[in-house]
mmCIF file with all atom_site columns, C-alpha atoms in Angstrom:
data_model
loop_
_atom_site.group_PDB
_atom_site.id
_atom_site.type_symbol
_atom_site.label_atom_id
_atom_site.label_alt_id
_atom_site.label_comp_id
_atom_site.label_asym_id
_atom_site.label_entity_id
_atom_site.label_seq_id
_atom_site.pdbx_PDB_ins_code
_atom_site.Cartn_x
_atom_site.Cartn_y
_atom_site.Cartn_z
_atom_site.occupancy
_atom_site.B_iso_or_equiv
_atom_site.pdbx_formal_charge
_atom_site.auth_seq_id
_atom_site.auth_comp_id
_atom_site.auth_asym_id
_atom_site.auth_atom_id
_atom_site.pdbx_PDB_model_num
ATOM 1   C CA . ASP A 1 1   ? 13.026 18.373 -31.556 1.00 0.00 ? 1   ASP A CA 1
ATOM 2   C CA . ALA A 1 2   ? 9.672  16.908 -32.148 1.00 0.00 ? 2   ALA A CA 1
ATOM 3   C CA . LYS A 1 3   ? 6.629  17.640 -29.315 1.00 0.00 ? 3   LYS A CA 1
ATOM 4   C CA . THR A 1 4   ? 5.406  14.464 -27.390 1.00 0.00 ? 4   THR A CA 1
ATOM 5   C CA . THR A 1 5   ? 1.714  14.122 -25.661 1.00 0.00 ? 5   THR A CA 1
ATOM 6   C CA . GLN A 1 6   ? 1.263  11.934 -22.522 1.00 0.00 ? 6   GLN A CA 1
ATOM 7   C CA . PRO A 1 7   ? -1.711 12.092 -20.238 1.00 0.00 ? 7   PRO A CA 1
ATOM 8   C CA . PRO A 1 8   ? -0.916 13.991 -17.143 1.00 0.00 ? 8   PRO A CA 1
ATOM 9   C CA . SER A 1 9   ? -1.812 11.183 -14.804 1.00 0.00 ? 9   SER A CA 1
ATOM 10  C CA . MET A 1 10  ? -2.484 7.311  -14.374 1.00 0.00 ? 10  MET A CA 1
ATOM 11  C CA . ASP A 1 11  ? -2.760 4.915  -11.412 1.00 0.00 ? 11  ASP A CA 1
ATOM 12  C CA . CYS A 1 12  ? -2.209 1.252  -11.870 1.00 0.00 ? 12  CYS A CA 1
ATOM 13  C CA . ALA A 1 13  ? -1.781 -1.502 -8.991  1.00 0.00 ? 13  ALA A CA 1
ATOM 14  C CA . GLU A 1 14  ? 0.524  -2.791 -7.600  1.00 0.00 ? 14  GLU A CA 1
ATOM 15  C CA . GLY A 1 15  ? 1.966  -5.817 -9.315  1.00 0.00 ? 15  GLY A CA 1
ATOM 16  C CA . ARG A 1 16  ? 0.355  -4.697 -12.323 1.00 0.00 ? 16  ARG A CA 1
ATOM 17  C CA . ALA A 1 17  ? 1.690  -3.497 -15.632 1.00 0.00 ? 17  ALA A CA 1
ATOM 18  C CA . ALA A 1 18  ? 1.739  -0.043 -15.910 1.00 0.00 ? 18  ALA A CA 1
ATOM 19  C CA . ASN A 1 19  ? 1.154  1.217  -19.762 1.00 0.00 ? 19  ASN A CA 1
ATOM 20  C CA . LEU A 1 20  ? 2.384  4.730  -20.162 1.00 0.00 ? 20  LEU A CA 1
ATOM 21  C CA . PRO A 1 21  ? 1.413  6.229  -23.901 1.00 0.00 ? 21  PRO A CA 1
ATOM 22  C CA . CYS A 1 22  ? 2.779  8.616  -25.342 1.00 0.00 ? 22  CYS A CA 1
ATOM 23  C CA . ASN A 1 23  ? 2.288  10.738 -29.057 1.00 0.00 ? 23  ASN A CA 1
ATOM 24  C CA . HIS A 1 24  ? 5.028  12.052 -31.304 1.00 0.00 ? 24  HIS A CA 1
ATOM 25  C CA . SER A 1 25  ? 3.441  12.083 -34.411 1.00 0.00 ? 25  SER A CA 1
ATOM 26  C CA . THR A 1 26  ? 6.063  14.613 -35.576 1.00 0.00 ? 26  THR A CA 1
ATOM 27  C CA . ILE A 1 27  ? 8.959  12.511 -35.090 1.00 0.00 ? 27  ILE A CA 1
ATOM 28  C CA . SER A 1 28  ? 11.602 12.603 -37.643 1.00 0.00 ? 28  SER A CA 1
ATOM 29  C CA . GLY A 1 29  ? 13.052 9.452  -39.336 1.00 0.00 ? 29  GLY A CA 1
ATOM 30  C CA . ASN A 1 30  ? 16.670 9.894  -36.834 1.00 0.00 ? 30  ASN A CA 1
ATOM 31  C CA . GLU A 1 31  ? 15.209 10.527 -34.016 1.00 0.00 ? 31  GLU A CA 1
ATOM 32  C CA . TYR A 1 32  ? 15.299 8.352  -31.136 1.00 0.00 ? 32  TYR A CA 1
ATOM 33  C CA . VAL A 1 33  ? 12.185 7.693  -28.544 1.00 0.00 ? 33  VAL A CA 1
ATOM 34  C CA . TYR A 1 34  ? 13.782 8.275  -24.726 1.00 0.00 ? 34  TYR A CA 1
ATOM 35  C CA . TRP A 1 35  ? 12.054 7.750  -21.685 1.00 0.00 ? 35  TRP A CA 1
ATOM 36  C CA . TYR A 1 36  ? 12.956 9.034  -18.458 1.00 0.00 ? 36  TYR A CA 1
ATOM 37  C CA . ARG A 1 37  ? 11.227 8.923  -15.349 1.00 0.00 ? 37  ARG A CA 1
ATOM 38  C CA . GLN A 1 38  ? 11.701 11.084 -12.059 1.00 0.00 ? 38  GLN A CA 1
ATOM 39  C CA . ILE A 1 39  ? 11.167 10.085 -8.280  1.00 0.00 ? 39  ILE A CA 1
ATOM 40  C CA . HIS A 1 40  ? 10.233 12.718 -5.712  1.00 0.00 ? 40  HIS A CA 1
ATOM 41  C CA . SER A 1 41  ? 12.637 15.045 -4.793  1.00 0.00 ? 41  SER A CA 1
ATOM 42  C CA . GLN A 1 42  ? 15.525 13.151 -7.304  1.00 0.00 ? 42  GLN A CA 1
ATOM 43  C CA . GLY A 1 43  ? 17.240 13.821 -10.321 1.00 0.00 ? 43  GLY A CA 1
ATOM 44  C CA . PRO A 1 44  ? 15.531 12.304 -13.424 1.00 0.00 ? 44  PRO A CA 1
ATOM 45  C CA . GLN A 1 45  ? 16.478 8.569  -14.138 1.00 0.00 ? 45  GLN A CA 1
ATOM 46  C CA . TYR A 1 46  ? 17.121 7.112  -17.738 1.00 0.00 ? 46  TYR A CA 1
ATOM 47  C CA . ILE A 1 47  ? 15.211 4.247  -18.468 1.00 0.00 ? 47  ILE A CA 1
ATOM 48  C CA . ILE A 1 48  ? 15.056 3.111  -21.987 1.00 0.00 ? 48  ILE A CA 1
ATOM 49  C CA . HIS A 1 49  ? 15.113 4.372  -25.505 1.00 0.00 ? 49  HIS A CA 1
ATOM 50  C CA . GLY A 1 50  ? 14.511 3.443  -29.434 1.00 0.00 ? 50  GLY A CA 1
ATOM 51  C CA . LEU A 1 51  ? 14.226 4.061  -32.455 1.00 0.00 ? 51  LEU A CA 1
ATOM 52  C CA . LYS A 1 52  ? 12.201 1.623  -34.575 1.00 0.00 ? 52  LYS A CA 1
ATOM 53  C CA . ASN A 1 53  ? 12.453 -1.632 -32.862 1.00 0.00 ? 53  ASN A CA 1
ATOM 54  C CA . ASN A 1 54  ? 10.745 -2.450 -29.500 1.00 0.00 ? 54  ASN A CA 1
ATOM 55  C CA . GLU A 1 55  ? 13.461 -2.808 -26.859 1.00 0.00 ? 55  GLU A CA 1
ATOM 56  C CA . THR A 1 56  ? 13.420 -4.281 -23.369 1.00 0.00 ? 56  THR A CA 1
ATOM 57  C CA . ASN A 1 57  ? 15.758 -3.801 -20.268 1.00 0.00 ? 57  ASN A CA 1
ATOM 58  C CA . GLU A 1 58  ? 15.612 -4.691 -16.941 1.00 0.00 ? 58  GLU A CA 1
ATOM 59  C CA . MET A 1 59  ? 13.586 -1.904 -15.755 1.00 0.00 ? 59  MET A CA 1
ATOM 60  C CA . ALA A 1 60  ? 11.020 -1.829 -18.697 1.00 0.00 ? 60  ALA A CA 1
ATOM 61  C CA . SER A 1 61  ? 9.772  -2.385 -22.480 1.00 0.00 ? 61  SER A CA 1
ATOM 62  C CA . LEU A 1 62  ? 9.509  0.537  -25.102 1.00 0.00 ? 62  LEU A CA 1
ATOM 63  C CA . ILE A 1 63  ? 6.965  -0.253 -27.848 1.00 0.00 ? 63  ILE A CA 1
ATOM 64  C CA . ILE A 1 64  ? 7.320  1.474  -31.010 1.00 0.00 ? 64  ILE A CA 1
ATOM 65  C CA . THR A 1 65  ? 4.460  1.963  -33.592 1.00 0.00 ? 65  THR A CA 1
ATOM 66  C CA . GLU A 1 66  ? 5.139  0.808  -37.128 1.00 0.00 ? 66  GLU A CA 1
ATOM 67  C CA . ASP A 1 67  ? 4.527  4.430  -38.318 1.00 0.00 ? 67  ASP A CA 1
ATOM 68  C CA . ARG A 1 68  ? 6.784  5.709  -34.959 1.00 0.00 ? 68  ARG A CA 1
ATOM 69  C CA . LYS A 1 69  ? 4.123  8.305  -34.350 1.00 0.00 ? 69  LYS A CA 1
ATOM 70  C CA . SER A 1 70  ? 3.491  6.688  -31.124 1.00 0.00 ? 70  SER A CA 1
ATOM 71  C CA . SER A 1 71  ? 4.966  4.547  -28.254 1.00 0.00 ? 71  SER A CA 1
ATOM 72  C CA . THR A 1 72  ? 4.353  3.150  -25.077 1.00 0.00 ? 72  THR A CA 1
ATOM 73  C CA . LEU A 1 73  ? 6.449  2.229  -21.980 1.00 0.00 ? 73  LEU A CA 1
ATOM 74  C CA . ILE A 1 74  ? 5.844  -0.820 -20.104 1.00 0.00 ? 74  ILE A CA 1
ATOM 75  C CA . LEU A 1 75  ? 6.512  -1.395 -16.298 1.00 0.00 ? 75  LEU A CA 1
ATOM 76  C CA . PRO A 1 76  ? 5.761  -5.350 -16.170 1.00 0.00 ? 76  PRO A CA 1
ATOM 77  C CA . HIS A 1 77  ? 5.255  -5.644 -12.573 1.00 0.00 ? 77  HIS A CA 1
ATOM 78  C CA . ALA A 1 78  ? 5.011  -2.090 -11.127 1.00 0.00 ? 78  ALA A CA 1
ATOM 79  C CA . THR A 1 79  ? 5.799  -1.646 -7.577  1.00 0.00 ? 79  THR A CA 1
ATOM 80  C CA . LEU A 1 80  ? 5.323  1.522  -4.949  1.00 0.00 ? 80  LEU A CA 1
ATOM 81  C CA . ARG A 1 81  ? 8.878  2.442  -5.789  1.00 0.00 ? 81  ARG A CA 1
ATOM 82  C CA . ASP A 1 82  ? 7.639  3.193  -9.588  1.00 0.00 ? 82  ASP A CA 1
ATOM 83  C CA . THR A 1 83  ? 5.517  5.792  -8.762  1.00 0.00 ? 83  THR A CA 1
ATOM 84  C CA . ALA A 1 84  ? 7.100  8.868  -10.524 1.00 0.00 ? 84  ALA A CA 1
ATOM 85  C CA . VAL A 1 85  ? 6.301  11.075 -13.064 1.00 0.00 ? 85  VAL A CA 1
ATOM 86  C CA . TYR A 1 86  ? 7.261  9.793  -16.721 1.00 0.00 ? 86  TYR A CA 1
ATOM 87  C CA . TYR A 1 87  ? 8.927  11.973 -19.433 1.00 0.00 ? 87  TYR A CA 1
ATOM 88  C CA . CYS A 1 88  ? 8.715  11.141 -23.202 1.00 0.00 ? 88  CYS A CA 1
ATOM 89  C CA . ILE A 1 89  ? 11.347 12.393 -25.022 1.00 0.00 ? 89  ILE A CA 1
ATOM 90  C CA . VAL A 1 90  ? 12.152 12.605 -28.669 1.00 0.00 ? 90  VAL A CA 1
ATOM 91  C CA . ARG A 1 91  ? 15.358 13.316 -29.445 1.00 0.00 ? 91  ARG A CA 1
ATOM 92  C CA . PRO A 1 92  ? 18.171 13.115 -32.747 1.00 0.00 ? 92  PRO A CA 1
ATOM 93  C CA . PRO A 1 93  ? 21.277 11.189 -32.352 1.00 0.00 ? 93  PRO A CA 1
ATOM 94  C CA . ARG A 1 94  ? 24.135 13.066 -31.184 1.00 0.00 ? 94  ARG A CA 1
ATOM 95  C CA . SER A 1 95  ? 22.909 16.345 -30.308 1.00 0.00 ? 95  SER A CA 1
ATOM 96  C CA . ASN A 1 96  ? 25.296 18.585 -29.199 1.00 0.00 ? 96  ASN A CA 1
ATOM 97  C CA . THR A 1 97  ? 23.129 20.954 -27.093 1.00 0.00 ? 97  THR A CA 1
ATOM 98  C CA . GLY A 1 98  ? 22.110 17.872 -24.813 1.00 0.00 ? 98  GLY A CA 1
ATOM 99  C CA . LYS A 1 99  ? 18.937 20.075 -24.139 1.00 0.00 ? 99  LYS A CA 1
ATOM 100 C CA . LEU A 1 100 ? 16.074 17.259 -23.182 1.00 0.00 ? 100 LEU A CA 1
ATOM 101 C CA . ILE A 1 101 ? 12.737 19.208 -23.050 1.00 0.00 ? 101 ILE A CA 1
ATOM 102 C CA . PHE A 1 102 ? 10.428 17.861 -20.233 1.00 0.00 ? 102 PHE A CA 1
ATOM 103 C CA . GLY A 1 103 ? 6.896  18.189 -20.773 1.00 0.00 ? 103 GLY A CA 1
ATOM 104 C CA . GLN A 1 104 ? 4.731  17.831 -18.272 1.00 0.00 ? 104 GLN A CA 1
ATOM 105 C CA . GLY A 1 105 ? 5.161  13.891 -18.472 1.00 0.00 ? 105 GLY A CA 1
ATOM 106 C CA . THR A 1 106 ? 2.942  11.085 -16.707 1.00 0.00 ? 106 THR A CA 1
ATOM 107 C CA . THR A 1 107 ? 2.505  11.396 -13.013 1.00 0.00 ? 107 THR A CA 1
ATOM 108 C CA . LEU A 1 108 ? 2.009  7.301  -12.392 1.00 0.00 ? 108 LEU A CA 1
ATOM 109 C CA . GLN A 1 109 ? 0.614  6.198  -9.070  1.00 0.00 ? 109 GLN A CA 1
ATOM 110 C CA . VAL A 1 110 ? 1.138  2.713  -8.070  1.00 0.00 ? 110 VAL A CA 1
ATOM 111 C CA . LYS A 1 111 ? -1.535 1.773  -5.870  1.00 0.00 ? 111 LYS A CA 1
ATOM 112 C CA . PRO A 1 112 ? -1.573 -1.322 -2.869  1.00 0.00 ? 112 PRO A CA 1
ATOM 113 C CA . ASN B 2 1   ? 31.540 4.547  -10.310 1.00 0.00 ? 1   ASN B CA 1
ATOM 114 C CA . ALA B 2 2   ? 29.820 7.200  -8.048  1.00 0.00 ? 2   ALA B CA 1
ATOM 115 C CA . GLY B 2 3   ? 28.234 8.793  -11.402 1.00 0.00 ? 3   GLY B CA 1
ATOM 116 C CA . VAL B 2 4   ? 27.090 12.493 -10.990 1.00 0.00 ? 4   VAL B CA 1
ATOM 117 C CA . THR B 2 5   ? 27.287 13.944 -7.615  1.00 0.00 ? 5   THR B CA 1
ATOM 118 C CA . GLN B 2 6   ? 26.605 17.131 -6.454  1.00 0.00 ? 6   GLN B CA 1
ATOM 119 C CA . THR B 2 7   ? 27.324 19.669 -3.295  1.00 0.00 ? 7   THR B CA 1
ATOM 120 C CA . PRO B 2 8   ? 25.780 21.219 -1.261  1.00 0.00 ? 8   PRO B CA 1
ATOM 121 C CA . LYS B 2 9   ? 22.284 19.321 -0.935  1.00 0.00 ? 9   LYS B CA 1
ATOM 122 C CA . PHE B 2 10  ? 20.196 22.003 0.500   1.00 0.00 ? 10  PHE B CA 1
ATOM 123 C CA . GLN B 2 11  ? 21.447 26.030 0.746   1.00 0.00 ? 11  GLN B CA 1
ATOM 124 C CA . VAL B 2 12  ? 19.791 28.943 2.012   1.00 0.00 ? 12  VAL B CA 1
ATOM 125 C CA . LEU B 2 13  ? 21.325 32.493 0.838   1.00 0.00 ? 13  LEU B CA 1
ATOM 126 C CA . LYS B 2 14  ? 20.076 35.619 1.390   1.00 0.00 ? 14  LYS B CA 1
ATOM 127 C CA . THR B 2 15  ? 19.344 38.329 -1.413  1.00 0.00 ? 15  THR B CA 1
ATOM 128 C CA . GLY B 2 16  ? 22.744 39.704 -2.479  1.00 0.00 ? 16  GLY B CA 1
ATOM 129 C CA . GLN B 2 17  ? 24.952 36.721 -1.093  1.00 0.00 ? 17  GLN B CA 1
ATOM 130 C CA . SER B 2 18  ? 27.318 34.573 -3.960  1.00 0.00 ? 18  SER B CA 1
ATOM 131 C CA . MET B 2 19  ? 27.762 30.829 -3.578  1.00 0.00 ? 19  MET B CA 1
ATOM 132 C CA . THR B 2 20  ? 28.844 27.993 -6.151  1.00 0.00 ? 20  THR B CA 1
ATOM 133 C CA . LEU B 2 21  ? 27.042 24.773 -6.686  1.00 0.00 ? 21  LEU B CA 1
ATOM 134 C CA . GLN B 2 22  ? 29.338 22.152 -7.135  1.00 0.00 ? 22  GLN B CA 1
ATOM 135 C CA . CYS B 2 23  ? 29.066 18.890 -10.033 1.00 0.00 ? 23  CYS B CA 1
ATOM 136 C CA . ALA B 2 24  ? 31.179 16.440 -10.812 1.00 0.00 ? 24  ALA B CA 1
ATOM 137 C CA . GLN B 2 25  ? 31.101 13.160 -12.430 1.00 0.00 ? 25  GLN B CA 1
ATOM 138 C CA . ASP B 2 26  ? 33.663 10.392 -12.796 1.00 0.00 ? 26  ASP B CA 1
ATOM 139 C CA . MET B 2 27  ? 32.231 8.579  -16.016 1.00 0.00 ? 27  MET B CA 1
ATOM 140 C CA . ASN B 2 28  ? 35.043 10.818 -18.189 1.00 0.00 ? 28  ASN B CA 1
ATOM 141 C CA . HIS B 2 29  ? 32.168 12.573 -19.993 1.00 0.00 ? 29  HIS B CA 1
ATOM 142 C CA . GLU B 2 30  ? 31.860 15.119 -22.437 1.00 0.00 ? 30  GLU B CA 1
ATOM 143 C CA . TYR B 2 31  ? 29.081 17.028 -21.727 1.00 0.00 ? 31  TYR B CA 1
ATOM 144 C CA . MET B 2 32  ? 27.715 18.201 -18.841 1.00 0.00 ? 32  MET B CA 1
ATOM 145 C CA . SER B 2 33  ? 24.887 20.616 -18.139 1.00 0.00 ? 33  SER B CA 1
ATOM 146 C CA . TRP B 2 34  ? 22.709 22.399 -15.440 1.00 0.00 ? 34  TRP B CA 1
ATOM 147 C CA . TYR B 2 35  ? 19.166 22.728 -15.015 1.00 0.00 ? 35  TYR B CA 1
ATOM 148 C CA . ARG B 2 36  ? 16.410 23.920 -12.736 1.00 0.00 ? 36  ARG B CA 1
ATOM 149 C CA . GLN B 2 37  ? 13.565 23.034 -12.092 1.00 0.00 ? 37  GLN B CA 1
ATOM 150 C CA . ASP B 2 38  ? 10.706 24.909 -10.102 1.00 0.00 ? 38  ASP B CA 1
ATOM 151 C CA . PRO B 2 39  ? 7.677  23.815 -8.149  1.00 0.00 ? 39  PRO B CA 1
ATOM 152 C CA . GLY B 2 40  ? 5.373  22.182 -10.545 1.00 0.00 ? 40  GLY B CA 1
ATOM 153 C CA . MET B 2 41  ? 7.338  22.834 -13.761 1.00 0.00 ? 41  MET B CA 1
ATOM 154 C CA . GLY B 2 42  ? 9.907  21.000 -16.091 1.00 0.00 ? 42  GLY B CA 1
ATOM 155 C CA . LEU B 2 43  ? 13.154 20.724 -16.261 1.00 0.00 ? 43  LEU B CA 1
ATOM 156 C CA . ARG B 2 44  ? 14.905 24.148 -18.143 1.00 0.00 ? 44  ARG B CA 1
ATOM 157 C CA . LEU B 2 45  ? 18.505 24.199 -19.132 1.00 0.00 ? 45  LEU B CA 1
ATOM 158 C CA . ILE B 2 46  ? 20.421 26.961 -17.649 1.00 0.00 ? 46  ILE B CA 1
ATOM 159 C CA . HIS B 2 47  ? 24.068 26.303 -18.969 1.00 0.00 ? 47  HIS B CA 1
ATOM 160 C CA . TYR B 2 48  ? 25.897 23.420 -20.616 1.00 0.00 ? 48  TYR B CA 1
ATOM 161 C CA . SER B 2 49  ? 29.511 22.620 -21.775 1.00 0.00 ? 49  SER B CA 1
ATOM 162 C CA . VAL B 2 50  ? 30.802 20.189 -24.583 1.00 0.00 ? 50  VAL B CA 1
ATOM 163 C CA . GLY B 2 51  ? 33.756 20.039 -23.051 1.00 0.00 ? 51  GLY B CA 1
ATOM 164 C CA . ALA B 2 52  ? 36.725 21.352 -20.857 1.00 0.00 ? 52  ALA B CA 1
ATOM 165 C CA . GLY B 2 53  ? 37.030 25.079 -21.953 1.00 0.00 ? 53  GLY B CA 1
ATOM 166 C CA . ILE B 2 54  ? 33.750 24.856 -23.715 1.00 0.00 ? 54  ILE B CA 1
ATOM 167 C CA . THR B 2 55  ? 30.703 26.204 -22.576 1.00 0.00 ? 55  THR B CA 1
ATOM 168 C CA . ASP B 2 56  ? 27.573 27.638 -23.480 1.00 0.00 ? 56  ASP B CA 1
ATOM 169 C CA . GLN B 2 57  ? 24.088 28.962 -23.010 1.00 0.00 ? 57  GLN B CA 1
ATOM 170 C CA . GLY B 2 58  ? 20.842 26.954 -22.136 1.00 0.00 ? 58  GLY B CA 1
ATOM 171 C CA . GLU B 2 59  ? 17.422 28.737 -22.481 1.00 0.00 ? 59  GLU B CA 1
ATOM 172 C CA . VAL B 2 60  ? 17.658 30.336 -18.872 1.00 0.00 ? 60  VAL B CA 1
ATOM 173 C CA . PRO B 2 61  ? 21.134 31.548 -18.450 1.00 0.00 ? 61  PRO B CA 1
ATOM 174 C CA . ASN B 2 62  ? 20.500 35.074 -16.396 1.00 0.00 ? 62  ASN B CA 1
ATOM 175 C CA . GLY B 2 63  ? 22.325 35.141 -13.508 1.00 0.00 ? 63  GLY B CA 1
ATOM 176 C CA . TYR B 2 64  ? 24.262 32.047 -13.487 1.00 0.00 ? 64  TYR B CA 1
ATOM 177 C CA . ASN B 2 65  ? 27.836 31.714 -14.672 1.00 0.00 ? 65  ASN B CA 1
ATOM 178 C CA . VAL B 2 66  ? 30.000 28.514 -15.243 1.00 0.00 ? 66  VAL B CA 1
ATOM 179 C CA . SER B 2 67  ? 33.348 27.477 -16.090 1.00 0.00 ? 67  SER B CA 1
ATOM 180 C CA . ARG B 2 68  ? 34.945 24.204 -17.447 1.00 0.00 ? 68  ARG B CA 1
ATOM 181 C CA . SER B 2 69  ? 38.580 24.119 -16.269 1.00 0.00 ? 69  SER B CA 1
ATOM 182 C CA . THR B 2 70  ? 38.389 19.949 -15.794 1.00 0.00 ? 70  THR B CA 1
ATOM 183 C CA . THR B 2 71  ? 36.383 16.852 -18.046 1.00 0.00 ? 71  THR B CA 1
ATOM 184 C CA . GLU B 2 72  ? 34.967 16.265 -14.512 1.00 0.00 ? 72  GLU B CA 1
ATOM 185 C CA . ASP B 2 73  ? 33.716 19.273 -12.614 1.00 0.00 ? 73  ASP B CA 1
ATOM 186 C CA . PHE B 2 74  ? 31.173 21.780 -13.886 1.00 0.00 ? 74  PHE B CA 1
ATOM 187 C CA . PRO B 2 75  ? 30.216 24.314 -10.935 1.00 0.00 ? 75  PRO B CA 1
ATOM 188 C CA . LEU B 2 76  ? 27.836 26.861 -10.991 1.00 0.00 ? 76  LEU B CA 1
ATOM 189 C CA . ARG B 2 77  ? 27.990 30.317 -9.686  1.00 0.00 ? 77  ARG B CA 1
ATOM 190 C CA . LEU B 2 78  ? 25.069 33.010 -8.671  1.00 0.00 ? 78  LEU B CA 1
ATOM 191 C CA . LEU B 2 79  ? 26.715 36.144 -8.423  1.00 0.00 ? 79  LEU B CA 1
ATOM 192 C CA . SER B 2 80  ? 24.097 37.931 -6.598  1.00 0.00 ? 80  SER B CA 1
ATOM 193 C CA . ALA B 2 81  ? 21.819 35.595 -5.326  1.00 0.00 ? 81  ALA B CA 1
ATOM 194 C CA . ALA B 2 82  ? 18.136 36.660 -5.835  1.00 0.00 ? 82  ALA B CA 1
ATOM 195 C CA . PRO B 2 83  ? 14.574 35.403 -4.784  1.00 0.00 ? 83  PRO B CA 1
ATOM 196 C CA . SER B 2 84  ? 13.637 34.172 -8.495  1.00 0.00 ? 84  SER B CA 1
ATOM 197 C CA . GLN B 2 85  ? 16.557 31.796 -7.815  1.00 0.00 ? 85  GLN B CA 1
ATOM 198 C CA . THR B 2 86  ? 14.831 29.461 -5.519  1.00 0.00 ? 86  THR B CA 1
ATOM 199 C CA . SER B 2 87  ? 14.851 26.131 -7.226  1.00 0.00 ? 87  SER B CA 1
ATOM 200 C CA . VAL B 2 88  ? 16.067 23.075 -7.300  1.00 0.00 ? 88  VAL B CA 1
ATOM 201 C CA . TYR B 2 89  ? 19.369 22.587 -9.426  1.00 0.00 ? 89  TYR B CA 1
ATOM 202 C CA . PHE B 2 90  ? 20.616 19.392 -11.225 1.00 0.00 ? 90  PHE B CA 1
ATOM 203 C CA . CYS B 2 91  ? 23.587 18.571 -12.884 1.00 0.00 ? 91  CYS B CA 1
ATOM 204 C CA . ALA B 2 92  ? 23.319 15.987 -15.879 1.00 0.00 ? 92  ALA B CA 1
ATOM 205 C CA . SER B 2 93  ? 26.110 14.579 -17.818 1.00 0.00 ? 93  SER B CA 1
ATOM 206 C CA . LYS B 2 94  ? 26.627 12.470 -21.104 1.00 0.00 ? 94  LYS B CA 1
ATOM 207 C CA . GLY B 2 95  ? 29.305 10.946 -23.191 1.00 0.00 ? 95  GLY B CA 1
ATOM 208 C CA . THR B 2 96  ? 29.681 12.119 -26.412 1.00 0.00 ? 96  THR B CA 1
ATOM 209 C CA . ARG B 2 97  ? 32.651 10.504 -28.244 1.00 0.00 ? 97  ARG B CA 1
ATOM 210 C CA . GLY B 2 98  ? 31.787 7.217  -29.840 1.00 0.00 ? 98  GLY B CA 1
ATOM 211 C CA . TYR B 2 99  ? 28.109 7.495  -28.874 1.00 0.00 ? 99  TYR B CA 1
ATOM 212 C CA . SER B 2 100 ? 25.429 6.820  -31.312 1.00 0.00 ? 100 SER B CA 1
ATOM 213 C CA . THR B 2 101 ? 22.603 8.112  -28.558 1.00 0.00 ? 101 THR B CA 1
ATOM 214 C CA . ASP B 2 102 ? 22.012 10.695 -26.077 1.00 0.00 ? 102 ASP B CA 1
ATOM 215 C CA . THR B 2 103 ? 21.474 8.876  -22.600 1.00 0.00 ? 103 THR B CA 1
ATOM 216 C CA . GLN B 2 104 ? 22.199 11.605 -19.846 1.00 0.00 ? 104 GLN B CA 1
ATOM 217 C CA . TYR B 2 105 ? 23.171 10.641 -16.431 1.00 0.00 ? 105 TYR B CA 1
ATOM 218 C CA . PHE B 2 106 ? 21.452 13.219 -13.559 1.00 0.00 ? 106 PHE B CA 1
ATOM 219 C CA . GLY B 2 107 ? 22.759 14.064 -9.857  1.00 0.00 ? 107 GLY B CA 1
ATOM 220 C CA . PRO B 2 108 ? 20.520 13.875 -6.517  1.00 0.00 ? 108 PRO B CA 1
ATOM 221 C CA . GLY B 2 109 ? 19.927 17.764 -6.945  1.00 0.00 ? 109 GLY B CA 1
ATOM 222 C CA . THR B 2 110 ? 20.986 20.873 -4.971  1.00 0.00 ? 110 THR B CA 1
ATOM 223 C CA . ARG B 2 111 ? 17.610 22.845 -3.348  1.00 0.00 ? 111 ARG B CA 1
ATOM 224 C CA . LEU B 2 112 ? 18.407 26.420 -3.115  1.00 0.00 ? 112 LEU B CA 1
ATOM 225 C CA . THR B 2 113 ? 16.234 28.976 -1.477  1.00 0.00 ? 113 THR B CA 1
ATOM 226 C CA . VAL B 2 114 ? 17.002 32.520 -1.220  1.00 0.00 ? 114 VAL B CA 1
ATOM 227 C CA . LEU B 2 115 ? 15.410 34.747 0.902   1.00 0.00 ? 115 LEU B CA 1
#
């Protein structure tokens, strides 16, 4: 699996957009970009994933650069409940081991 | 759907005691796995299963046993607990047949302390 690099921490004002970057310069052509988050003391939660095109769901948007070497997770209107550690993970499709490599992630602190 | 459920939520053991952490999912997922998370660290894969009757080791399997007799359940057994096994344990599941991607669903965790 390709390695990812994320800033260790970020702050965001409540109600503003939170933009979380991720570098994955060694990503392979068939690997997807996944984002999970872990709110304190809870299990990780799937947010969104993408391959080439930008994606949007009810939780967030994912912007992947044209060369696919980096991506940005966007929480359009951050709330205090979005305070969590956000993990960017790159994986091939249909991996039998299912092993998710959670790096250190980005700790997002949403402030009132 | 209840999703992925884990019991108990909290457990305190003495060194040498045995116990089983329970994990169940009602999404008919073929793949299930166990992770442990230590303070300030990421999740590490202990064991996983790609279907009933099939299990395999992850990156930190020592001291843990698993079995998969049904699609729904994937218990994790500690035969002789050690203080080094003090951690938070998460169970996860995902569909495989007919799925092109790898979205996993996690349980709420079991917080284990071994004295």
